[in-house]
PDB file of C-alpha atoms in Angstrom:
ATOM      1  CA  MET T   1     -10.356 -96.200 -40.176  1.00  0.00           C
ATOM      2  CA  PRO T   2     -14.074 -96.876 -40.835  1.00  0.00           C
ATOM      3  CA  ASP T   3     -14.537 -99.639 -38.245  1.00  0.00           C
ATOM      4  CA  LEU T   4     -13.006 -97.504 -35.493  1.00  0.00           C
ATOM      5  CA  ALA T   5     -15.079 -94.460 -36.478  1.00  0.00           C
ATOM      6  CA  SER T   6     -18.242 -96.594 -36.484  1.00  0.00           C
ATOM      7  CA  PHE T   7     -17.375 -98.043 -33.062  1.00  0.00           C
ATOM      8  CA  LEU T   8     -16.782 -94.598 -31.563  1.00  0.00           C
ATOM      9  CA  ASP T   9     -20.123 -93.396 -32.927  1.00  0.00           C
ATOM     10  CA  TYR T  10     -21.749 -96.436 -31.330  1.00  0.00           C
ATOM     11  CA  LEU T  11     -20.236 -95.560 -27.954  1.00  0.00           C
ATOM     12  CA  LYS T  12     -21.283 -91.939 -28.206  1.00  0.00           C
ATOM     13  CA  TYR T  13     -24.751 -92.147 -29.676  1.00  0.00           C
ATOM     14  CA  GLN T  14     -26.029 -95.576 -28.608  1.00  0.00           C
ATOM     15  CA  ARG T  15     -24.202 -96.202 -25.341  1.00  0.00           C
ATOM     16  CA  HIS T  16     -24.243 -92.471 -24.461  1.00  0.00           C
ATOM     17  CA  TYR T  17     -20.657 -92.461 -23.200  1.00  0.00           C
ATOM     18  CA  SER T  18     -19.120 -89.099 -22.348  1.00  0.00           C
ATOM     19  CA  ASN T  19     -16.750 -87.370 -24.760  1.00  0.00           C
ATOM     20  CA  TYR T  20     -13.911 -87.983 -22.298  1.00  0.00           C
ATOM     21  CA  THR T  21     -14.583 -91.740 -22.228  1.00  0.00           C
ATOM     22  CA  VAL T  22     -14.884 -91.966 -26.009  1.00  0.00           C
ATOM     23  CA  LEU T  23     -11.550 -90.135 -26.411  1.00  0.00           C
ATOM     24  CA  ASN T  24      -9.893 -92.663 -24.099  1.00  0.00           C
ATOM     25  CA  TYR T  25     -11.262 -95.529 -26.177  1.00  0.00           C
ATOM     26  CA  GLU T  26     -10.005 -93.842 -29.331  1.00  0.00           C
ATOM     27  CA  LYS T  27      -6.550 -93.316 -27.835  1.00  0.00           C
ATOM     28  CA  ASP T  28      -6.226 -96.941 -26.694  1.00  0.00           C
ATOM     29  CA  ILE T  29      -7.408 -98.463 -29.964  1.00  0.00           C
ATOM     30  CA  THR T  30      -5.391 -96.080 -32.162  1.00  0.00           C
ATOM     31  CA  GLY T  31      -2.211 -97.001 -30.272  1.00  0.00           C
ATOM     32  CA  TYR T  32      -3.018-100.672 -30.782  1.00  0.00           C
ATOM     33  CA  LEU T  33      -3.653-100.220 -34.514  1.00  0.00           C
ATOM     34  CA  GLU T  34      -0.373 -98.331 -34.914  1.00  0.00           C
ATOM     35  CA  TYR T  35       1.432-101.233 -33.216  1.00  0.00           C
ATOM     36  CA  LEU T  36      -0.209-103.726 -35.597  1.00  0.00           C
ATOM     37  CA  ASN T  37       0.774-101.604 -38.567  1.00  0.00           C
ATOM     38  CA  ARG T  38       4.440-101.622 -37.495  1.00  0.00           C
ATOM     39  CA  GLU T  39       4.286-105.390 -37.082  1.00  0.00           C
ATOM     40  CA  SER T  40       2.505-105.836 -40.454  1.00  0.00           C
ATOM     41  CA  LEU T  41      -0.525-107.408 -38.780  1.00  0.00           C
ATOM     42  CA  SER T  42      -4.217-107.016 -39.601  1.00  0.00           C
ATOM     43  CA  TYR T  43      -6.643-106.195 -36.788  1.00  0.00           C
ATOM     44  CA  LEU T  44      -9.168-108.545 -38.448  1.00  0.00           C
ATOM     45  CA  ASP T  45      -6.787-111.501 -38.407  1.00  0.00           C
ATOM     46  CA  ILE T  46      -5.227-111.617 -34.941  1.00  0.00           C
ATOM     47  CA  GLU T  47      -4.133-114.724 -33.050  1.00  0.00           C
ATOM     48  CA  TYR T  48      -3.628-115.339 -29.360  1.00  0.00           C
ATOM     49  CA  SER T  49       0.186-115.382 -29.754  1.00  0.00           C
ATOM     50  CA  ASP T  50       0.064-111.907 -31.355  1.00  0.00           C
ATOM     51  CA  LEU T  51      -1.840-110.520 -28.392  1.00  0.00           C
ATOM     52  CA  ARG T  52       0.615-112.027 -25.911  1.00  0.00           C
ATOM     53  CA  LEU T  53       3.429-110.191 -27.676  1.00  0.00           C
ATOM     54  CA  TYR T  54       1.356-107.012 -27.577  1.00  0.00           C
ATOM     55  CA  LEU T  55       0.971-107.379 -23.808  1.00  0.00           C
ATOM     56  CA  ILE T  56       4.737-107.710 -23.470  1.00  0.00           C
ATOM     57  CA  TYR T  57       5.129-104.581 -25.596  1.00  0.00           C
ATOM     58  CA  LEU T  58       2.785-102.583 -23.322  1.00  0.00           C
ATOM     59  CA  LYS T  59       4.529-103.742 -20.169  1.00  0.00           C
ATOM     60  CA  SER T  60       8.189-103.755 -21.241  1.00  0.00           C
ATOM     61  CA  ASP T  61       8.483-101.176 -24.010  1.00  0.00           C
ATOM     62  CA  LEU T  62       5.863 -98.654 -22.886  1.00  0.00           C
ATOM     63  CA  GLN T  63       6.299 -99.552 -19.190  1.00  0.00           C
ATOM     64  CA  MET T  64       2.585 -99.262 -18.549  1.00  0.00           C
ATOM     65  CA  LYS T  65       1.246 -99.906 -15.066  1.00  0.00           C
ATOM     66  CA  ALA T  66      -1.049-102.896 -14.564  1.00  0.00           C
ATOM     67  CA  SER T  67      -4.090-100.638 -14.126  1.00  0.00           C
ATOM     68  CA  SER T  68      -3.360 -98.842 -17.422  1.00  0.00           C
ATOM     69  CA  ILE T  69      -2.899-102.140 -19.253  1.00  0.00           C
ATOM     70  CA  ASP T  70      -6.204-103.419 -17.886  1.00  0.00           C
ATOM     71  CA  ARG T  71      -8.004-100.286 -19.089  1.00  0.00           C
ATOM     72  CA  HIS T  72      -6.280-100.653 -22.468  1.00  0.00           C
ATOM     73  CA  LEU T  73      -7.382-104.279 -22.774  1.00  0.00           C
ATOM     74  CA  SER T  74     -10.921-103.371 -21.742  1.00  0.00           C
ATOM     75  CA  SER T  75     -11.113-100.875 -24.627  1.00  0.00           C
ATOM     76  CA  LEU T  76      -9.845-103.445 -27.112  1.00  0.00           C
ATOM     77  CA  ARG T  77     -12.105-106.177 -25.765  1.00  0.00           C
ATOM     78  CA  SER T  78     -15.118-103.900 -26.313  1.00  0.00           C
ATOM     79  CA  PHE T  79     -13.911-102.972 -29.804  1.00  0.00           C
ATOM     80  CA  TYR T  80     -13.576-106.613 -30.818  1.00  0.00           C
ATOM     81  CA  ARG T  81     -16.915-107.460 -29.249  1.00  0.00           C
ATOM     82  CA  TYR T  82     -18.406-104.777 -31.514  1.00  0.00           C
ATOM     83  CA  LEU T  83     -16.601-106.178 -34.569  1.00  0.00           C
ATOM     84  CA  CYS T  84     -17.874-109.651 -33.746  1.00  0.00           C
ATOM     85  CA  ALA T  85     -21.467-108.454 -33.295  1.00  0.00           C
ATOM     86  CA  ASN T  86     -21.327-106.721 -36.671  1.00  0.00           C
ATOM     87  CA  GLY T  87     -19.979-109.739 -38.539  1.00  0.00           C
ATOM     88  CA  LYS T  88     -16.471-108.379 -39.111  1.00  0.00           C
ATOM     89  CA  ILE T  89     -14.841-111.291 -37.275  1.00  0.00           C
ATOM     90  CA  LYS T  90     -16.038-114.724 -36.149  1.00  0.00           C
ATOM     91  CA  SER T  91     -14.820-114.601 -32.546  1.00  0.00           C
ATOM     92  CA  ASN T  92     -13.319-112.137 -30.075  1.00  0.00           C
ATOM     93  CA  PRO T  93      -9.621-113.021 -29.569  1.00  0.00           C
ATOM     94  CA  PHE T  94      -9.388-110.780 -26.496  1.00  0.00           C
ATOM     95  CA  ILE T  95     -11.648-113.128 -24.527  1.00  0.00           C
ATOM     96  CA  LEU T  96      -8.558-115.295 -24.017  1.00  0.00           C
ATOM     97  CA  ILE T  97      -6.466-112.395 -22.691  1.00  0.00           C
ATOM     98  CA  HIS T  98      -6.656-111.655 -18.983  1.00  0.00           C
ATOM     99  CA  GLY T  99      -5.465-108.484 -17.306  1.00  0.00           C
ATOM    100  CA  LEU T 100      -2.451-108.294 -15.054  1.00  0.00           C
ATOM    101  CA  LYS T 101      -2.749-108.757 -11.325  1.00  0.00           C
ATOM    102  CA  LYS T 102      -2.654-105.441  -9.538  1.00  0.00           C
ATOM    103  CA  GLU T 103      -2.926-104.232  -5.994  1.00  0.00           C
ATOM    104  CA  LYS T 104      -6.401-103.133  -5.018  1.00  0.00           C
ATOM    105  CA  VAL T 105      -6.293 -99.496  -3.998  1.00  0.00           C
ATOM    106  CA  LEU T 106      -8.829 -98.692  -1.321  1.00  0.00           C
ATOM    107  CA  PRO T 107     -10.717 -95.432  -1.849  1.00  0.00           C
ATOM    108  CA  ARG T 108      -9.687 -92.506   0.330  1.00  0.00           C
ATOM    109  CA  TYR T 109     -12.422 -90.887   2.373  1.00  0.00           C
ATOM    110  CA  PHE T 110     -13.009 -88.186   4.975  1.00  0.00           C
ATOM    111  CA  GLU T 111     -13.695 -88.783   8.608  1.00  0.00           C
ATOM    112  CA  TYR T 112     -16.941 -87.139   9.690  1.00  0.00           C
ATOM    113  CA  TYR T 113     -15.165 -84.443  11.718  1.00  0.00           C
ATOM    114  CA  GLU T 114     -13.145 -83.522   8.612  1.00  0.00           C
ATOM    115  CA  LEU T 115     -16.331 -83.040   6.624  1.00  0.00           C
ATOM    116  CA  GLU T 116     -17.634 -80.761   9.378  1.00  0.00           C
ATOM    117  CA  LEU T 117     -14.499 -78.632   8.954  1.00  0.00           C
ATOM    118  CA  LEU T 118     -15.186 -78.367   5.231  1.00  0.00           C
ATOM    119  CA  PHE T 119     -18.827 -77.429   5.782  1.00  0.00           C
ATOM    120  CA  LYS T 120     -17.831 -74.494   8.025  1.00  0.00           C
ATOM    121  CA  VAL T 121     -15.637 -72.797   5.392  1.00  0.00           C
ATOM    122  CA  PRO T 122     -18.185 -71.322   2.905  1.00  0.00           C
ATOM    123  CA  ASP T 123     -19.585 -67.910   3.859  1.00  0.00           C
ATOM    124  CA  LEU T 124     -23.366 -68.255   3.846  1.00  0.00           C
ATOM    125  CA  LYS T 125     -23.758 -64.476   3.576  1.00  0.00           C
ATOM    126  CA  THR T 126     -22.526 -64.537  -0.056  1.00  0.00           C
ATOM    127  CA  PRO T 127     -24.046 -66.154  -3.182  1.00  0.00           C
ATOM    128  CA  LEU T 128     -20.870 -68.125  -3.949  1.00  0.00           C
ATOM    129  CA  GLY T 129     -20.574 -69.208  -0.330  1.00  0.00           C
ATOM    130  CA  GLN T 130     -24.141 -70.510  -0.351  1.00  0.00           C
ATOM    131  CA  ARG T 131     -23.499 -72.344  -3.622  1.00  0.00           C
ATOM    132  CA  ASN T 132     -20.261 -73.867  -2.331  1.00  0.00           C
ATOM    133  CA  ARG T 133     -21.887 -75.064   0.872  1.00  0.00           C
ATOM    134  CA  LEU T 134     -24.705 -76.602  -1.168  1.00  0.00           C
ATOM    135  CA  ILE T 135     -22.158 -78.414  -3.351  1.00  0.00           C
ATOM    136  CA  LEU T 136     -20.651 -80.008  -0.245  1.00  0.00           C
ATOM    137  CA  GLU T 137     -24.026 -80.841   1.296  1.00  0.00           C
ATOM    138  CA  ILE T 138     -25.479 -82.423  -1.861  1.00  0.00           C
ATOM    139  CA  LEU T 139     -22.345 -84.428  -2.676  1.00  0.00           C
ATOM    140  CA  TYR T 140     -22.224 -85.868   0.830  1.00  0.00           C
ATOM    141  CA  ALA T 141     -25.994 -86.268   1.282  1.00  0.00           C
ATOM    142  CA  THR T 142     -26.455 -88.196  -1.965  1.00  0.00           C
ATOM    143  CA  GLY T 143     -23.098 -89.711  -2.940  1.00  0.00           C
ATOM    144  CA  ILE T 144     -23.593 -88.606  -6.539  1.00  0.00           C
ATOM    145  CA  ARG T 145     -20.726 -88.060  -8.964  1.00  0.00           C
ATOM    146  CA  VAL T 146     -19.594 -84.513  -9.731  1.00  0.00           C
ATOM    147  CA  GLY T 147     -20.550 -85.061 -13.363  1.00  0.00           C
ATOM    148  CA  GLU T 148     -24.069 -85.821 -12.145  1.00  0.00           C
ATOM    149  CA  LEU T 149     -24.097 -82.867  -9.756  1.00  0.00           C
ATOM    150  CA  VAL T 150     -23.439 -80.223 -12.406  1.00  0.00           C
ATOM    151  CA  LYS T 151     -26.286 -81.569 -14.580  1.00  0.00           C
ATOM    152  CA  ILE T 152     -28.953 -81.071 -11.913  1.00  0.00           C
ATOM    153  CA  LYS T 153     -31.783 -78.736 -12.929  1.00  0.00           C
ATOM    154  CA  TRP T 154     -34.377 -77.272 -10.592  1.00  0.00           C
ATOM    155  CA  SER T 155     -36.991 -79.427 -12.333  1.00  0.00           C
ATOM    156  CA  ASP T 156     -35.084 -82.529 -11.150  1.00  0.00           C
ATOM    157  CA  ILE T 157     -35.552 -81.647  -7.480  1.00  0.00           C
ATOM    158  CA  ASN T 158     -38.648 -82.646  -5.540  1.00  0.00           C
ATOM    159  CA  GLU T 159     -38.398 -80.434  -2.469  1.00  0.00           C
ATOM    160  CA  VAL T 160     -41.516 -81.922  -0.867  1.00  0.00           C
ATOM    161  CA  ASN T 161     -40.212 -85.500  -0.886  1.00  0.00           C
ATOM    162  CA  ARG T 162     -36.579 -84.357  -0.729  1.00  0.00           C
ATOM    163  CA  GLN T 163     -35.512 -86.355  -3.751  1.00  0.00           C
ATOM    164  CA  ILE T 164     -33.371 -85.548  -6.773  1.00  0.00           C
ATOM    165  CA  LEU T 165     -33.689 -87.238 -10.159  1.00  0.00           C
ATOM    166  CA  ILE T 166     -30.130 -88.060 -11.231  1.00  0.00           C
ATOM    167  CA  THR T 167     -29.101 -88.901 -14.772  1.00  0.00           C
ATOM    168  CA  GLY T 168     -26.105 -91.217 -14.493  1.00  0.00           C
ATOM    169  CA  LYS T 169     -23.865 -93.162 -16.822  1.00  0.00           C
ATOM    170  CA  GLY T 170     -25.546 -94.335 -20.006  1.00  0.00           C
ATOM    171  CA  ASN T 171     -28.385 -91.870 -19.337  1.00  0.00           C
ATOM    172  CA  LYS T 172     -29.742 -94.172 -16.625  1.00  0.00           C
ATOM    173  CA  GLU T 173     -31.974 -92.363 -14.158  1.00  0.00           C
ATOM    174  CA  ARG T 174     -32.302 -92.890 -10.411  1.00  0.00           C
ATOM    175  CA  TYR T 175     -33.757 -90.988  -7.476  1.00  0.00           C
ATOM    176  CA  VAL T 176     -31.544 -90.081  -4.529  1.00  0.00           C
ATOM    177  CA  PRO T 177     -32.801 -88.676  -1.216  1.00  0.00           C
ATOM    178  CA  TYR T 178     -31.317 -85.804   0.745  1.00  0.00           C
ATOM    179  CA  GLY T 179     -31.771 -84.762   4.364  1.00  0.00           C
ATOM    180  CA  ASP T 180     -32.381 -81.793   6.624  1.00  0.00           C
ATOM    181  CA  TYR T 181     -28.972 -80.133   6.336  1.00  0.00           C
ATOM    182  CA  ALA T 182     -28.968 -80.161   2.534  1.00  0.00           C
ATOM    183  CA  ALA T 183     -32.624 -79.057   2.437  1.00  0.00           C
ATOM    184  CA  LYS T 184     -31.912 -76.039   4.637  1.00  0.00           C
ATOM    185  CA  ILE T 185     -29.002 -74.817   2.475  1.00  0.00           C
ATOM    186  CA  LEU T 186     -30.914 -75.549  -0.736  1.00  0.00           C
ATOM    187  CA  GLU T 187     -33.773 -73.331   0.443  1.00  0.00           C
ATOM    188  CA  LEU T 188     -31.389 -70.513   1.392  1.00  0.00           C
ATOM    189  CA  TYR T 189     -29.514 -70.674  -1.918  1.00  0.00           C
ATOM    190  CA  LYS T 190     -32.702 -70.812  -3.991  1.00  0.00           C
ATOM    191  CA  LYS T 191     -34.225 -67.760  -2.291  1.00  0.00           C
ATOM    192  CA  ASP T 192     -31.035 -65.703  -2.092  1.00  0.00           C
ATOM    193  CA  GLY T 193     -27.714 -66.515  -3.751  1.00  0.00           C
ATOM    194  CA  TYR T 194     -29.120 -68.252  -6.824  1.00  0.00           C
ATOM    195  CA  LYS T 195     -31.214 -65.226  -7.788  1.00  0.00           C
ATOM    196  CA  ILE T 196     -28.035 -63.138  -7.886  1.00  0.00           C
ATOM    197  CA  LEU T 197     -25.959 -65.695  -9.810  1.00  0.00           C
ATOM    198  CA  ASN T 198     -28.707 -66.536 -12.315  1.00  0.00           C
ATOM    199  CA  SER T 199     -28.145 -63.568 -14.614  1.00  0.00           C
ATOM    200  CA  LYS T 200     -28.862 -65.660 -17.729  1.00  0.00           C
ATOM    201  CA  GLU T 201     -32.036 -67.425 -16.552  1.00  0.00           C
ATOM    202  CA  SER T 202     -30.421 -70.855 -16.480  1.00  0.00           C
ATOM    203  CA  PRO T 203     -32.424 -73.967 -15.544  1.00  0.00           C
ATOM    204  CA  TYR T 204     -29.378 -75.457 -13.813  1.00  0.00           C
ATOM    205  CA  VAL T 205     -28.860 -75.327 -10.053  1.00  0.00           C
ATOM    206  CA  PHE T 206     -25.093 -74.852  -9.830  1.00  0.00           C
ATOM    207  CA  LEU T 207     -23.862 -71.740 -11.630  1.00  0.00           C
ATOM    208  CA  ASN T 208     -20.570 -69.858 -11.755  1.00  0.00           C
ATOM    209  CA  GLN T 209     -20.168 -66.138 -11.105  1.00  0.00           C
ATOM    210  CA  HIS T 210     -20.979 -65.408 -14.773  1.00  0.00           C
ATOM    211  CA  GLY T 211     -24.348 -67.150 -14.607  1.00  0.00           C
ATOM    212  CA  GLU T 212     -23.162 -70.168 -16.606  1.00  0.00           C
ATOM    213  CA  VAL T 213     -23.480 -73.802 -15.567  1.00  0.00           C
ATOM    214  CA  LEU T 214     -20.623 -74.925 -13.344  1.00  0.00           C
ATOM    215  CA  THR T 215     -18.190 -77.483 -14.815  1.00  0.00           C
ATOM    216  CA  THR T 216     -16.661 -80.513 -13.113  1.00  0.00           C
ATOM    217  CA  ARG T 217     -13.296 -78.763 -13.264  1.00  0.00           C
ATOM    218  CA  GLY T 218     -14.875 -75.763 -11.577  1.00  0.00           C
ATOM    219  CA  VAL T 219     -16.125 -77.950  -8.725  1.00  0.00           C
ATOM    220  CA  SER T 220     -12.634 -79.416  -8.264  1.00  0.00           C
ATOM    221  CA  TYR T 221     -11.178 -75.916  -8.049  1.00  0.00           C
ATOM    222  CA  ILE T 222     -13.795 -74.860  -5.493  1.00  0.00           C
ATOM    223  CA  LEU T 223     -13.026 -77.860  -3.277  1.00  0.00           C
ATOM    224  CA  ASP T 224      -9.282 -77.206  -3.543  1.00  0.00           C
ATOM    225  CA  GLU T 225      -9.831 -73.653  -2.331  1.00  0.00           C
ATOM    226  CA  ILE T 226     -12.077 -74.818   0.516  1.00  0.00           C
ATOM    227  CA  ILE T 227      -9.605 -77.332   1.885  1.00  0.00           C
ATOM    228  CA  LYS T 228      -6.812 -74.741   1.876  1.00  0.00           C
ATOM    229  CA  LYS T 229      -8.804 -72.910   4.533  1.00  0.00           C
ATOM    230  CA  THR T 230      -8.935 -75.919   6.875  1.00  0.00           C
ATOM    231  CA  SER T 231      -6.359 -77.838   8.909  1.00  0.00           C
ATOM    232  CA  ILE T 232      -7.000 -81.024   6.905  1.00  0.00           C
ATOM    233  CA  ASN T 233      -3.749 -82.382   5.521  1.00  0.00           C
ATOM    234  CA  LYS T 234      -5.157 -84.329   2.564  1.00  0.00           C
ATOM    235  CA  ASN T 235      -5.220 -83.915  -1.170  1.00  0.00           C
ATOM    236  CA  ILE T 236      -8.935 -83.530  -1.794  1.00  0.00           C
ATOM    237  CA  SER T 237     -10.839 -84.799  -4.782  1.00  0.00           C
ATOM    238  CA  PRO T 238     -14.584 -84.528  -5.360  1.00  0.00           C
ATOM    239  CA  HIS T 239     -14.809 -88.327  -5.464  1.00  0.00           C
ATOM    240  CA  MET T 240     -13.554 -88.510  -1.871  1.00  0.00           C
ATOM    241  CA  ILE T 241     -16.884 -87.119  -0.718  1.00  0.00           C
ATOM    242  CA  ARG T 242     -18.669 -89.869  -2.658  1.00  0.00           C
ATOM    243  CA  HIS T 243     -16.368 -92.435  -1.031  1.00  0.00           C
ATOM    244  CA  SER T 244     -17.129 -90.910   2.376  1.00  0.00           C
ATOM    245  CA  PHE T 245     -20.877 -91.169   1.747  1.00  0.00           C
ATOM    246  CA  ALA T 246     -20.630 -94.897   0.935  1.00  0.00           C
ATOM    247  CA  THR T 247     -18.222 -95.700   3.766  1.00  0.00           C
ATOM    248  CA  HIS T 248     -20.226 -93.866   6.418  1.00  0.00           C
ATOM    249  CA  LEU T 249     -23.465 -95.543   5.313  1.00  0.00           C
ATOM    250  CA  LEU T 250     -21.957 -99.018   5.552  1.00  0.00           C
ATOM    251  CA  ASN T 251     -20.352 -98.215   8.907  1.00  0.00           C
ATOM    252  CA  ALA T 252     -23.779 -97.195  10.170  1.00  0.00           C
ATOM    253  CA  GLY T 253     -25.249-100.559   9.155  1.00  0.00           C
ATOM    254  CA  CYS T 254     -26.770 -99.799   5.748  1.00  0.00           C
ATOM    255  CA  ASP T 255     -26.938-102.899   3.531  1.00  0.00           C
ATOM    256  CA  ILE T 256     -24.651-103.028   0.515  1.00  0.00           C
ATOM    257  CA  LEU T 257     -27.447-103.398  -2.074  1.00  0.00           C
ATOM    258  CA  SER T 258     -29.029-100.141  -0.907  1.00  0.00           C
ATOM    259  CA  VAL T 259     -25.655 -98.393  -1.138  1.00  0.00           C
ATOM    260  CA  GLN T 260     -25.207 -99.850  -4.633  1.00  0.00           C
ATOM    261  CA  GLU T 261     -28.552 -98.384  -5.691  1.00  0.00           C
ATOM    262  CA  LEU T 262     -27.777 -94.969  -4.219  1.00  0.00           C
ATOM    263  CA  LEU T 263     -24.359 -94.811  -5.887  1.00  0.00           C
ATOM    264  CA  GLY T 264     -25.763 -95.894  -9.250  1.00  0.00           C
ATOM    265  CA  HIS T 265     -23.376 -98.837  -9.608  1.00  0.00           C
ATOM    266  CA  GLU T 266     -24.409-101.361 -12.254  1.00  0.00           C
ATOM    267  CA  SER T 267     -22.795-104.224 -10.328  1.00  0.00           C
ATOM    268  CA  VAL T 268     -22.500-104.800  -6.603  1.00  0.00           C
ATOM    269  CA  SER T 269     -18.844-105.734  -7.172  1.00  0.00           C
ATOM    270  CA  SER T 270     -18.135-102.027  -7.682  1.00  0.00           C
ATOM    271  CA  THR T 271     -19.642-101.296  -4.279  1.00  0.00           C
ATOM    272  CA  GLN T 272     -17.904-104.130  -2.447  1.00  0.00           C
ATOM    273  CA  ILE T 273     -14.585-102.289  -2.285  1.00  0.00           C
ATOM    274  CA  TYR T 274     -16.070-100.185   0.516  1.00  0.00           C
ATOM    275  CA  THR T 275     -16.633-103.296   2.637  1.00  0.00           C
ATOM    276  CA  HIS T 276     -12.853-103.607   3.055  1.00  0.00           C
ATOM    277  CA  LEU T 277     -12.902-100.249   4.791  1.00  0.00           C
ATOM    278  CA  THR T 278     -15.808-101.120   7.030  1.00  0.00           C
ATOM    279  CA  VAL T 279     -14.259-104.434   8.083  1.00  0.00           C
ATOM    280  CA  ASP T 280     -11.204-102.518   9.335  1.00  0.00           C
ATOM    281  CA  TYR T 281     -13.529-100.134  11.140  1.00  0.00           C
ATOM    282  CA  LEU T 282     -15.364-103.005  12.803  1.00  0.00           C
ATOM    283  CA  LYS T 283     -12.079-104.569  13.900  1.00  0.00           C
ATOM    284  CA  GLU T 284     -11.057-101.276  15.494  1.00  0.00           C
ATOM    285  CA  ILE T 285     -14.367-100.952  17.329  1.00  0.00           C
ATOM    286  CA  TYR T 286     -14.172-104.586  18.427  1.00  0.00           C
ATOM    287  CA  HIS T 287     -10.714-104.246  19.943  1.00  0.00           C
ATOM    288  CA  LYS T 288     -11.642-100.990  21.681  1.00  0.00           C
ATOM    289  CA  SER T 289     -14.929-102.271  23.055  1.00  0.00           C
ATOM    290  CA  PHE T 290     -14.499-105.953  23.793  1.00  0.00           C
ATOM    291  CA  PRO T 291     -12.529-106.593  27.009  1.00  0.00           C
ATOM    292  CA  ARG T 292     -11.326-110.077  26.069  1.00  0.00           C
ATOM    293  CA  SER T 293     -10.116-109.206  22.569  1.00  0.00           C
ATOM    294  CA  LYS T 294      -6.526-108.697  23.761  1.00  0.00           C
ATOM    295  CA  ASP T 295      -4.127-110.549  26.029  1.00  0.00           C
ATOM    296  CA  PRO T 296      -3.988-108.556  29.316  1.00  0.00           C
ATOM    297  CA  HIS T 297      -0.322-109.533  29.718  1.00  0.00           C
ATOM    298  CA  ASN T 298       0.547-108.080  26.325  1.00  0.00           C
ATOM    299  CA  GLN T 299      -0.104-104.345  26.262  1.00  0.00           C
ATOM    300  CA  ASN T 300       2.063-103.625  23.202  1.00  0.00           C
TER     301      ASN T 300
END
């Protein structure tokens, strides 16, 4: 369908969305168009009542979760916004459709002592061990996404100022700082392990054992193997280290706008979810530290 193909090209080449994101958009919109075809409806002539029935179809027939429906609607809302901007339709009918209420899932994160356990696993006497330790140090020191981590080239790193130029979503660039621990491992890896791994003269920092740039899936596998060697009873994901970075900064008193900038969030609303975690932390500290926070007659 020409309009869909044009929209997907727009996402890929003008908005610079990843292939994975574009495929998700394509999947959502294709499913919607197939539904319209079965109902003998035209995507260019949709009314509010038609969309309400479509919502019921997603929830009842496909039994989609609220989060999946919201993502689905977001794809369609963007598609119709594109159609409207290009004169295909007069107004976006999806503006009237609101997503379903869903429970807000707080991000999981590591306690600091758990991160220390992870840091101790990699063997710094081996090239892969040095690389793995550097992965952990950089992810925690900067809070960057794994997709951003694997794109780092040596030319992006300013070792004097201890800053890394990160290319984020939509090709937006930002500088993130790193500290002493990460700097020490970076220096070791650059002088030792990297020279052994870099059999193909790659400009990228994080390489696999064949000298090729490490993938996001490769990083996930590495972290899975690391956690198996600790006593931590959690299902690890690379994003948990990013969540830990944000949570620990806020707990230490860092302002939310600075954390937003470091994480590369477009809106502060994306960063605010971490404040729920820090409020619980503050409550815990308050009750432990303040003598008149509890009734002395009630020790339960």
